[in-house]
Short mmCIF file of C-alpha atoms in Angstrom, two decimals:
data_model
loop_
_atom_site.label_atom_id
_atom_site.label_comp_id
_atom_site.label_asym_id
_atom_site.label_seq_id
_atom_site.Cartn_x
_atom_site.Cartn_y
_atom_site.Cartn_z
CA MET X 1 119.28 145.63 142.81
CA VAL X 2 118.24 147.38 139.60
CA ALA X 3 115.19 148.89 141.28
CA ALA X 4 117.26 150.12 144.21
CA LEU X 5 119.81 151.66 141.87
CA ASP X 6 117.09 153.27 139.76
CA ARG X 7 115.56 154.92 142.82
CA ARG X 8 118.89 156.61 143.56
CA LEU X 9 120.06 157.37 140.01
CA PRO X 10 117.97 158.32 136.94
CA VAL X 11 119.20 155.27 135.04
CA ALA X 12 115.96 154.03 133.51
CA SER X 13 114.56 157.37 132.36
CA ALA X 14 117.88 158.70 131.03
CA GLY X 15 118.80 155.37 129.49
CA LYS X 16 115.44 155.00 127.76
CA GLU X 17 115.77 158.44 126.15
CA PHE X 18 119.41 157.95 125.18
CA LEU X 19 119.01 154.46 123.75
CA ARG X 20 116.27 155.68 121.40
CA LYS X 21 118.31 158.63 120.14
CA ALA X 22 118.03 158.88 116.33
CA PHE X 23 121.17 158.84 114.17
CA PRO X 24 120.85 159.92 110.50
CA ASP X 25 121.90 157.17 108.13
CA HIS X 26 124.69 158.54 105.92
CA TRP X 27 128.23 157.28 105.36
CA SER X 28 129.86 160.67 106.00
CA PHE X 29 128.63 160.60 109.60
CA LEU X 30 130.80 157.54 110.25
CA LEU X 31 134.06 159.51 109.92
CA GLY X 32 133.88 160.63 113.53
CA GLU X 33 133.29 157.04 114.61
CA LEU X 34 136.41 155.95 112.72
CA ALA X 35 138.39 158.43 114.79
CA LEU X 36 136.74 157.23 118.01
CA TYR X 37 137.40 153.55 117.32
CA SER X 38 140.96 154.26 116.23
CA LEU X 39 141.43 155.95 119.62
CA VAL X 40 140.06 152.84 121.33
CA LEU X 41 142.62 150.68 119.49
CA LEU X 42 145.36 153.16 120.36
CA VAL X 43 144.50 152.97 124.06
CA LEU X 44 144.37 149.15 124.05
CA THR X 45 147.64 148.67 122.16
CA GLY X 46 149.32 151.54 123.99
CA VAL X 47 148.57 150.05 127.40
CA TRP X 48 150.10 146.77 126.26
CA LEU X 49 153.22 148.50 124.90
CA THR X 50 153.83 150.36 128.17
CA PHE X 51 154.60 147.04 129.87
CA PHE X 52 157.71 146.59 127.72
CA PHE X 53 158.90 150.10 126.81
CA HIS X 54 161.58 151.77 128.95
CA PRO X 55 161.89 155.54 128.33
CA GLY X 56 165.51 155.82 129.42
CA MET X 57 168.34 157.60 127.59
CA THR X 58 171.24 155.84 129.28
CA GLU X 59 173.40 154.25 126.57
CA LEU X 60 174.36 150.58 126.89
CA PRO X 61 175.65 147.99 124.40
CA TYR X 62 172.75 146.27 122.65
CA THR X 63 172.52 142.57 123.53
CA GLY X 64 169.23 141.60 121.91
CA SER X 65 168.50 139.16 119.11
CA TYR X 66 168.88 141.60 116.19
CA LEU X 67 172.41 140.64 115.13
CA PRO X 68 173.35 143.64 112.89
CA LEU X 69 173.13 146.01 115.89
CA ARG X 70 174.55 143.72 118.57
CA GLY X 71 177.23 145.50 120.56
CA THR X 72 176.16 148.95 119.33
CA LEU X 73 175.66 151.63 121.97
CA THR X 74 171.95 152.37 122.12
CA SER X 75 169.66 154.13 124.56
CA GLU X 76 167.33 152.12 126.76
CA ALA X 77 164.37 153.49 124.79
CA TYR X 78 165.75 152.29 121.46
CA ALA X 79 166.79 148.91 122.86
CA SER X 80 163.34 148.37 124.37
CA VAL X 81 161.70 149.06 120.99
CA LEU X 82 163.97 146.45 119.41
CA HIS X 83 163.08 144.11 122.27
CA ILE X 84 159.37 144.61 121.59
CA SER X 85 159.88 144.07 117.86
CA PHE X 86 162.06 140.93 117.97
CA ASP X 87 161.90 139.31 121.41
CA VAL X 88 158.33 139.82 122.67
CA ARG X 89 155.83 137.37 121.25
CA GLY X 90 153.43 139.36 119.05
CA GLY X 91 155.30 142.56 119.84
CA LEU X 92 155.97 143.73 116.28
CA PRO X 93 152.33 143.35 115.07
CA VAL X 94 151.04 145.18 118.14
CA ARG X 95 153.58 147.99 117.70
CA GLN X 96 152.71 148.32 114.01
CA LEU X 97 148.98 148.18 114.80
CA HIS X 98 149.53 151.06 117.23
CA HIS X 99 151.32 153.08 114.55
CA TRP X 100 148.75 152.40 111.81
CA ALA X 101 145.90 153.21 114.20
CA ALA X 102 147.60 156.52 115.03
CA LEU X 103 147.75 157.47 111.35
CA VAL X 104 144.10 156.52 110.82
CA PHE X 105 143.14 158.42 114.00
CA VAL X 106 144.65 161.69 112.79
CA ALA X 107 143.36 161.16 109.24
CA ALA X 108 139.81 160.45 110.42
CA ILE X 109 139.77 163.58 112.59
CA GLY X 110 141.08 165.66 109.68
CA VAL X 111 138.54 164.32 107.17
CA HIS X 112 135.78 164.61 109.78
CA LEU X 113 136.68 168.29 110.25
CA LEU X 114 136.55 168.77 106.48
CA ARG X 115 133.09 167.19 106.38
CA ILE X 116 131.92 169.50 109.15
CA PHE X 117 133.43 172.50 107.35
CA PHE X 118 132.09 171.84 103.86
CA THR X 119 128.55 171.02 105.10
CA GLY X 120 128.35 173.99 107.49
CA ALA X 121 127.80 171.77 110.53
CA PHE X 122 129.89 174.21 112.62
CA ARG X 123 127.17 176.88 112.62
CA ARG X 124 124.98 177.81 115.55
CA PRO X 125 124.55 176.09 117.97
CA ARG X 126 127.69 173.98 117.32
CA GLU X 127 130.46 176.59 117.49
CA VAL X 128 131.69 175.28 120.84
CA ASN X 129 131.75 171.71 119.57
CA TRP X 130 133.73 172.84 116.52
CA THR X 131 136.25 174.43 118.89
CA ILE X 132 136.49 171.15 120.81
CA GLY X 133 137.00 169.25 117.53
CA VAL X 134 139.83 171.55 116.42
CA THR X 135 141.44 171.14 119.85
CA LEU X 136 141.17 167.36 119.48
CA PHE X 137 142.90 167.64 116.11
CA LEU X 138 145.70 169.73 117.65
CA LEU X 139 146.12 167.27 120.52
CA ALA X 140 146.14 164.35 118.07
CA LEU X 141 149.04 165.98 116.20
CA LEU X 142 150.91 166.51 119.46
CA GLU X 143 150.20 162.94 120.58
CA GLY X 144 151.42 161.58 117.27
CA PHE X 145 154.62 163.61 117.41
CA CYS X 146 155.35 162.46 120.97
CA GLY X 147 154.81 158.80 120.09
CA TYR X 148 156.82 159.14 116.88
CA SER X 149 159.77 160.50 118.89
CA LEU X 150 159.83 157.84 121.63
CA PRO X 151 161.90 155.10 119.85
CA ASP X 152 164.97 157.41 119.86
CA ASP X 153 166.03 156.14 116.44
CA LEU X 154 167.88 158.20 113.85
CA LEU X 155 164.68 159.24 112.02
CA SER X 156 162.74 160.35 115.10
CA GLY X 157 165.87 162.03 116.49
CA THR X 158 166.12 164.07 113.29
CA GLY X 159 162.53 165.16 113.86
CA LEU X 160 163.35 166.14 117.44
CA ARG X 161 166.32 168.14 116.19
CA THR X 162 164.01 169.95 113.77
CA SER X 163 161.54 170.72 116.56
CA GLN X 164 164.36 172.07 118.71
CA GLY X 165 165.40 174.38 115.86
CA ILE X 166 161.81 175.64 115.61
CA VAL X 167 161.73 176.35 119.35
CA LEU X 168 165.08 178.18 119.14
CA SER X 169 163.73 180.42 116.36
CA ILE X 170 161.23 182.06 118.72
CA PRO X 171 162.70 185.51 119.46
CA VAL X 172 163.99 186.26 122.96
CA ILE X 173 162.48 183.24 124.74
CA GLY X 174 163.52 180.52 122.29
CA THR X 175 166.77 179.51 124.01
CA TYR X 176 165.18 179.49 127.47
CA LEU X 177 162.23 177.46 126.19
CA SER X 178 164.57 174.95 124.54
CA PHE X 179 166.53 174.50 127.77
CA PHE X 180 163.30 174.00 129.68
CA VAL X 181 161.85 171.43 127.24
CA PHE X 182 165.01 169.40 126.67
CA GLY X 183 166.42 169.77 130.18
CA GLY X 184 169.66 171.35 128.97
CA GLN X 185 171.65 171.14 125.77
CA PHE X 186 170.14 169.06 122.98
CA PRO X 187 169.47 166.17 123.15
CA GLY X 188 170.03 165.87 126.89
CA HIS X 189 168.72 163.00 129.00
CA GLU X 190 165.25 164.30 129.86
CA ILE X 191 163.37 164.66 126.59
CA ILE X 192 162.37 161.01 126.04
CA PRO X 193 161.02 160.52 129.62
CA ARG X 194 159.13 163.81 129.33
CA LEU X 195 157.68 162.87 125.97
CA TYR X 196 156.72 159.48 127.40
CA VAL X 197 154.75 161.02 130.27
CA THR X 198 153.12 163.44 127.85
CA HIS X 199 152.29 160.61 125.44
CA ILE X 200 150.76 158.13 127.90
CA LEU X 201 149.27 160.45 130.53
CA LEU X 202 148.79 164.15 129.82
CA VAL X 203 147.60 164.21 126.20
CA PRO X 204 145.51 160.98 126.41
CA GLY X 205 143.77 162.35 129.48
CA LEU X 206 142.90 165.55 127.65
CA LEU X 207 141.83 163.59 124.57
CA LEU X 208 139.47 161.34 126.50
CA ALA X 209 137.99 164.28 128.41
CA LEU X 210 137.41 166.27 125.22
CA VAL X 211 135.98 163.25 123.40
CA ALA X 212 133.47 162.85 126.24
CA ALA X 213 132.58 166.55 126.04
CA HIS X 214 132.34 166.34 122.24
CA LEU X 215 129.92 163.39 122.37
CA THR X 216 127.89 165.09 125.11
CA PHE X 217 127.39 168.12 122.85
CA VAL X 218 126.43 165.83 119.96
CA VAL X 219 123.74 164.23 122.11
CA HIS X 220 122.59 167.59 123.46
CA HIS X 221 122.43 169.44 120.12
CA LYS X 222 121.19 166.41 118.16
CA HIS X 223 122.78 165.33 114.90
CA THR X 224 122.83 167.32 111.68
CA GLN X 225 121.14 165.70 108.69
CA TRP X 226 120.84 166.04 104.93
CA ALA X 227 117.69 167.57 103.50
CA LYS X 228 115.14 164.92 102.51
CA PRO X 229 111.34 164.85 102.60
CA GLY X 230 110.21 164.81 106.21
CA ARG X 231 113.50 166.17 107.54
CA THR X 232 113.34 169.74 108.79
CA ASN X 233 115.43 172.11 110.85
CA ARG X 234 113.44 171.04 113.93
CA ASN X 235 113.65 167.23 113.89
CA VAL X 236 116.13 164.38 113.46
CA ILE X 237 115.15 161.33 111.46
CA GLY X 238 117.30 158.23 111.52
CA LYS X 239 117.92 154.83 113.05
CA PRO X 240 117.64 154.51 116.85
CA LEU X 241 120.81 153.89 118.81
CA VAL X 242 119.59 150.44 119.93
CA PRO X 243 119.49 148.09 118.17
CA GLN X 244 119.95 149.29 114.57
CA TYR X 245 122.67 151.91 114.89
CA THR X 246 124.56 149.99 117.56
CA ALA X 247 124.76 146.93 115.29
CA LYS X 248 126.11 149.03 112.42
CA SER X 249 128.56 150.87 114.67
CA VAL X 250 129.89 147.65 116.22
CA GLY X 251 130.29 146.26 112.72
CA LEU X 252 132.31 149.32 111.76
CA PHE X 253 134.56 148.82 114.78
CA LEU X 254 135.16 145.17 113.89
CA ILE X 255 135.90 146.03 110.25
CA LEU X 256 138.31 148.78 111.26
CA SER X 257 140.04 146.47 113.75
CA GLY X 258 140.36 143.74 111.15
CA VAL X 259 141.73 146.05 108.46
CA LEU X 260 144.27 147.62 110.80
CA ALA X 261 145.30 144.21 112.12
CA ALA X 262 145.85 143.01 108.54
CA MET X 263 147.88 146.14 107.77
CA ALA X 264 149.95 145.60 110.92
CA ALA X 265 150.69 142.02 109.86
CA LEU X 266 151.36 142.67 106.17
CA PHE X 267 152.66 146.23 105.77
CA GLN X 268 155.86 147.28 107.50
CA ILE X 269 155.93 150.70 109.09
CA ASN X 270 158.65 152.55 111.01
CA PRO X 271 161.42 149.90 110.91
CA VAL X 272 163.62 151.52 113.54
CA TRP X 273 166.25 148.78 113.20
CA SER X 274 166.96 150.00 109.66
CA PHE X 275 167.51 153.60 110.82
CA GLY X 276 169.76 152.79 113.76
CA PRO X 277 170.03 154.64 117.08
CA TYR X 278 170.10 158.42 117.15
CA HIS X 279 173.38 160.31 117.29
CA ALA X 280 173.40 164.10 117.27
CA ASP X 281 176.08 164.26 114.58
CA GLN X 282 174.12 162.09 112.11
CA VAL X 283 171.02 162.69 110.00
CA SER X 284 168.88 160.03 108.38
CA LEU X 285 168.68 160.10 104.58
CA ASP X 286 165.21 160.62 103.10
CA ALA X 287 164.05 161.87 106.50
CA GLN X 288 160.37 162.82 106.31
CA PRO X 289 157.95 162.92 109.24
CA ASP X 290 154.54 161.26 109.27
CA TRP X 291 152.14 162.79 106.75
CA TYR X 292 150.19 164.91 109.23
CA VAL X 293 153.20 167.17 109.89
CA GLY X 294 154.53 166.87 106.35
CA TYR X 295 153.20 170.34 105.54
CA LEU X 296 155.52 171.75 108.21
CA GLU X 297 158.53 169.98 106.71
CA GLY X 298 157.59 171.29 103.25
CA ALA X 299 157.22 174.85 104.51
CA LEU X 300 160.66 174.70 106.16
CA ARG X 301 162.23 173.46 102.93
CA LEU X 302 160.58 176.10 100.73
CA MET X 303 161.29 179.12 102.90
CA PRO X 304 164.29 181.18 101.68
CA GLY X 305 167.18 181.68 104.09
CA TRP X 306 166.19 185.04 105.56
CA GLU X 307 167.63 186.39 108.82
CA THR X 308 167.47 189.76 110.56
CA ASP X 309 169.67 191.13 113.35
CA PHE X 310 167.62 193.30 115.69
CA ALA X 311 168.61 194.67 119.12
CA GLY X 312 171.30 192.06 119.55
CA HIS X 313 169.01 189.19 118.55
CA THR X 314 169.01 187.23 115.31
CA VAL X 315 165.53 186.53 113.97
CA ALA X 316 165.67 183.44 111.75
CA TRP X 317 162.68 184.09 109.49
CA ASP X 318 163.40 180.94 107.47
CA VAL X 319 162.46 178.87 110.54
CA LEU X 320 160.17 181.21 112.48
CA LEU X 321 157.66 181.84 109.69
CA PRO X 322 157.09 178.24 108.52
CA GLY X 323 157.68 176.56 111.90
CA VAL X 324 155.87 178.90 114.30
CA VAL X 325 153.80 181.48 112.44
CA LEU X 326 152.27 179.12 109.85
CA PRO X 327 150.83 176.61 112.39
CA ALA X 328 149.63 179.51 114.57
CA VAL X 329 147.82 181.10 111.60
CA LEU X 330 146.38 177.72 110.56
CA PHE X 331 144.82 176.92 113.93
CA THR X 332 143.73 180.52 114.53
CA ALA X 333 141.82 180.34 111.23
CA LEU X 334 140.29 177.00 112.19
CA TYR X 335 139.20 178.23 115.60
CA GLY X 336 137.84 181.52 114.31
CA TYR X 337 136.11 180.48 111.08
CA PRO X 338 132.59 179.87 112.53
CA PHE X 339 132.65 183.29 114.15
CA PHE X 340 134.04 184.90 110.98
CA GLU X 341 131.20 183.44 108.90
CA ARG X 342 128.64 184.52 111.48
CA TRP X 343 130.12 188.03 111.37
CA LEU X 344 129.60 188.10 107.58
CA THR X 345 126.13 186.54 107.50
CA GLY X 346 124.72 188.31 110.53
CA PRO X 347 122.68 186.77 113.36
CA ARG X 348 121.26 183.48 112.12
CA PRO X 349 118.87 180.92 113.64
CA GLU X 350 119.99 177.45 114.59
CA GLN X 351 121.05 175.33 111.61
CA HIS X 352 120.50 171.58 111.79
CA LEU X 353 120.35 170.80 108.07
CA CYS X 354 123.64 170.22 106.25
CA ASP X 355 124.65 172.49 103.40
CA ARG X 356 125.41 170.96 100.04
CA PRO X 357 128.93 172.27 99.29
CA ARG X 358 127.79 173.62 95.91
CA ASN X 359 125.30 175.92 97.64
CA GLN X 360 128.09 177.72 99.54
CA PRO X 361 130.59 178.35 96.73
CA THR X 362 132.91 180.75 98.59
CA ARG X 363 133.24 178.53 101.66
CA THR X 364 133.80 175.45 99.49
CA ALA X 365 136.37 177.27 97.36
CA LEU X 366 138.28 178.47 100.43
CA GLY X 367 138.36 174.94 101.83
CA ALA X 368 139.52 173.46 98.53
CA ALA X 369 142.25 176.11 98.21
CA ALA X 370 143.49 175.32 101.74
CA VAL X 371 143.59 171.59 100.96
CA SER X 372 145.53 172.26 97.74
CA ALA X 373 148.06 174.40 99.63
CA TYR X 374 148.50 171.56 102.12
CA GLY X 375 149.06 169.16 99.21
CA VAL X 376 151.78 171.37 97.74
CA LEU X 377 153.57 171.64 101.10
CA LEU X 378 153.26 167.88 101.64
CA LEU X 379 154.92 167.19 98.27
CA ALA X 380 157.58 169.79 99.02
CA GLY X 381 158.40 167.93 102.24
CA GLY X 382 159.69 165.07 100.09
CA GLN X 383 161.42 167.12 97.42
CA ASP X 384 164.73 165.28 97.87
CA VAL X 385 163.04 161.92 97.29
CA LEU X 386 161.15 163.30 94.27
CA ALA X 387 164.36 164.74 92.86
CA TYR X 388 166.12 161.39 93.25
CA LYS X 389 163.29 159.28 91.83
CA PHE X 390 162.63 161.51 88.82
CA SER X 391 166.25 162.69 88.26
CA LEU X 392 165.41 166.35 88.87
CA ASP X 393 167.43 169.21 90.30
CA VAL X 394 166.56 169.90 93.95
CA ASP X 395 166.87 173.69 93.60
CA SER X 396 164.68 173.74 90.49
CA LEU X 397 162.11 171.60 92.26
CA ALA X 398 162.12 173.99 95.22
CA ARG X 399 161.43 176.94 92.89
CA ILE X 400 158.59 175.01 91.23
CA PHE X 401 157.00 174.28 94.60
CA ARG X 402 157.42 177.90 95.73
CA THR X 403 155.55 179.05 92.64
CA ALA X 404 152.92 176.34 93.05
CA LEU X 405 152.31 177.36 96.67
CA PHE X 406 150.83 180.64 95.42
CA THR X 407 149.38 179.66 92.06
CA VAL X 408 147.75 176.31 92.86
CA PRO X 409 145.50 177.61 95.72
CA PHE X 410 144.56 180.65 93.58
CA VAL X 411 143.58 178.48 90.62
CA THR X 412 141.86 175.95 92.88
CA TYR X 413 139.80 178.65 94.57
CA HIS X 414 138.45 180.13 91.33
CA THR X 415 137.97 176.74 89.66
CA THR X 416 136.04 175.38 92.64
CA LYS X 417 133.87 178.46 92.91
CA ARG X 418 133.00 178.31 89.21
CA ALA X 419 132.30 174.58 89.53
CA CYS X 420 129.90 175.19 92.44
CA LEU X 421 128.04 177.89 90.49
CA GLY X 422 127.95 175.59 87.47
CA LEU X 423 126.44 172.80 89.58
CA GLN X 424 123.84 175.25 90.90
CA ALA X 425 123.00 176.23 87.32
CA ALA X 426 122.67 172.53 86.45
CA ASP X 427 120.26 172.10 89.37
CA ARG X 428 118.23 175.04 88.06
CA ARG X 429 118.03 173.47 84.59
CA ARG X 430 116.90 170.19 86.12
CA MET X 431 114.18 171.99 88.05
CA LEU X 432 112.98 173.71 84.86
CA GLU X 433 113.40 170.89 82.35
CA GLY X 434 113.23 167.81 84.54
CA GLY X 435 115.61 164.89 84.71
CA ALA X 436 117.00 163.24 81.58
CA THR X 437 115.58 159.79 80.83
CA GLY X 438 118.18 158.65 78.30
CA GLU X 439 115.53 158.37 75.57
CA VAL X 440 115.77 160.32 72.30
CA ARG X 441 112.54 161.44 70.64
CA ARG X 442 111.82 162.93 67.26
CA THR X 443 110.11 166.31 67.28
CA ALA X 444 107.31 167.45 64.98
CA GLY X 445 109.82 169.54 63.04
CA GLY X 446 111.96 166.53 62.22
CA GLY X 447 114.67 167.13 64.84
CA TYR X 448 115.67 165.06 67.83
CA GLU X 449 115.66 165.83 71.53
CA GLU X 450 116.24 163.97 74.75
CA ALA X 451 113.16 163.13 76.73
CA HIS X 452 112.86 164.55 80.26
CA THR X 453 110.73 163.64 83.23
CA LEU X 454 109.79 165.50 86.37
CA LEU X 455 112.25 165.28 89.23
CA SER X 456 111.36 163.05 92.12
CA PRO X 457 110.04 164.84 95.22
CA GLU X 458 113.18 163.81 97.11
CA GLU X 459 115.48 165.34 94.48
CA ALA X 460 113.46 168.56 94.23
CA TYR X 461 113.40 168.79 98.02
CA ARG X 462 117.17 168.45 98.22
CA ILE X 463 117.67 171.21 95.62
CA LEU X 464 115.17 173.73 96.98
CA VAL X 465 115.79 173.38 100.73
CA ARG X 466 119.01 175.33 101.18
CA ASP X 467 120.37 178.12 103.34
CA THR X 468 120.62 181.37 101.34
CA PRO X 469 121.72 184.24 103.59
CA ARG X 470 121.85 187.64 101.94
CA PRO X 471 124.88 189.99 101.96
CA ARG X 472 124.85 192.44 104.84
CA ALA X 473 124.23 196.13 104.23
CA GLU X 474 123.90 197.62 107.71
CA GLY X 475 124.84 201.25 108.17
CA THR X 476 124.52 202.16 104.46
CA GLU X 477 121.21 204.06 104.61
CA ALA X 478 121.03 207.13 102.38
CA TRP X 479 120.41 209.50 105.28
CA ARG X 480 123.71 208.62 107.01
CA TRP X 481 126.61 211.04 106.67
CA PHE X 482 129.09 208.21 107.13
CA HIS X 483 128.46 204.65 106.02
CA ARG X 484 129.33 202.22 108.79
CA HIS X 485 130.64 198.66 108.54
CA ARG X 486 132.03 199.16 105.04
CA LEU X 487 134.63 196.42 105.42
CA ARG X 488 132.15 193.88 106.78
CA ASN X 489 129.58 194.70 104.10
CA ALA X 490 132.18 194.39 101.34
CA LEU X 491 133.40 191.04 102.67
CA SER X 492 129.81 189.89 103.04
CA ARG X 493 129.12 190.74 99.38
CA TRP X 494 132.22 188.81 98.33
CA TYR X 495 131.24 185.84 100.47
CA LEU X 496 127.52 185.63 99.69
CA ALA X 497 126.70 187.60 96.56
CA LYS X 498 127.19 184.93 93.87
CA SER X 499 124.45 182.35 93.82
CA VAL X 500 122.00 180.89 91.30
CA GLU X 501 118.33 181.47 92.10
CA MET X 502 116.23 178.33 91.96
CA PRO X 503 112.81 178.37 90.27
CA ALA X 504 110.10 177.83 92.85
CA THR X 505 106.44 178.63 93.14
CA ALA X 506 105.06 180.72 95.99
CA TRP X 507 103.77 177.54 97.65
CA GLU X 508 107.22 175.91 97.39
CA ARG X 509 108.89 178.97 98.90
CA ARG X 510 106.48 178.88 101.85
CA ARG X 511 107.21 175.18 102.32
CA VAL X 512 110.96 175.86 102.30
CA GLU X 513 110.45 178.54 104.98
CA VAL X 514 108.55 176.04 107.09
CA VAL X 515 111.24 173.37 106.66
CA ARG X 516 114.09 175.75 107.46
CA ALA X 517 112.43 177.41 110.46
CA ALA X 518 114.54 176.91 113.56
CA PRO X 519 113.24 175.19 116.73
CA GLY X 520 110.82 177.45 118.59
CA GLU X 521 110.61 179.83 115.64
CA ALA X 522 107.67 180.67 113.40
CA PRO X 523 108.23 180.03 109.67
CA GLY X 524 109.96 183.00 108.05
CA GLN X 525 110.86 184.58 111.39
CA GLY X 526 114.57 185.44 111.59
CA ASP X 527 116.78 185.47 114.63
CA GLU X 528 117.42 189.05 115.71
CA SER X 529 119.01 188.21 119.06
#
């Protein structure tokens, strides 16, 4: 049977090559696997939950076993969630496992994207795969929001009301779009069934298809790796898929499953029975969304109440800017960053070695500033809770966060950039003086100094093998009447100019050129295509 199948399909040849694929051995490369295995748990628990969840919005008196709500008018969706939690054997742990896995799924994708960004693993030839990864992150946010809204409790209903306000803020088409999404006036009777179909069918289908495409590109382009002796821009050194890497990966899946199962059993999350069913005239106290959209809540709270009447339309800037423009700018920047960096650095060969973040100070500083801005907005999303816990004035806290939104990223950017240059300078000193041994010796003059030893070949290799593109200066020749590309050249100088030169002999420089030469490229030959 195997022979007959192999004659018709290239199973043996393709399988032999794939099963021996090398995976570099570094903990940061497991972040993507955490996201993948969280998705597996989400699919397994989600399929089980679909057998008991009813996405209806017809209101009926609750007759389940949770006594405080018995007799209360609730939607079928809310009543089915209570039924899963209290009347289905093992229902509450499975529901909480699903929720915890969703949070880990989004977090793992986000941290994985940060790892890709800070190490430069989005550069040629991986721009398309970066685009797929950002799309997966966007779909994960949408999937999380849809699942968060399904229980139809007071907290999720408040989130739906907020989303409807964001849709209404879109000029001209906002009201029509809101009617289309909600099937009439808010909340209507269509939104939960529509979110349910989106949550279990449309978005998961796209997620699984993009995950398959993402993994296909990983196999095709090979894996990035950190610079170590023997590792070059033309090879991949690591453990083969079978049996070493498979054993480690299966172990990671079992550990993740065990940790999430323990969290589901021990840590309560989303107790919808405490919030009660949703009613349009009520709002839950301390209402904050899950952390991954907390930045949006913070931006809405910090935006001043600005409105403009134009051509018979009222433009609500206090909702439009933080609710629509901010996410659009965020994902436009994420999608476009690889192409923006390529525009500043010029045509570059394929890059398969990871950057140390310190060696790209501007990129690292921009990423750190963006993370700090997200942190400020996330804290601002819970300003009412912070004001209550620390006995502070809500308005004063809002002004503090508004100021911090501009000052903290600015300070973080410059601090991070100086730190990266300082770490480069420390690497230079280590190359010149060697590594400290911890021993103190007395000099001939009677003083004391710390003894140093030569760096190990692995450490020197890691310091010297780095990508150092030069600022662009095209179109600035002296014979030109008009200098072209002034903006691009100025941005390129800002992005690439500051760097600490490492001491290296002529032989070491030639070796670095050989190591960094792209596949099919002679050492020192640049890519002019």
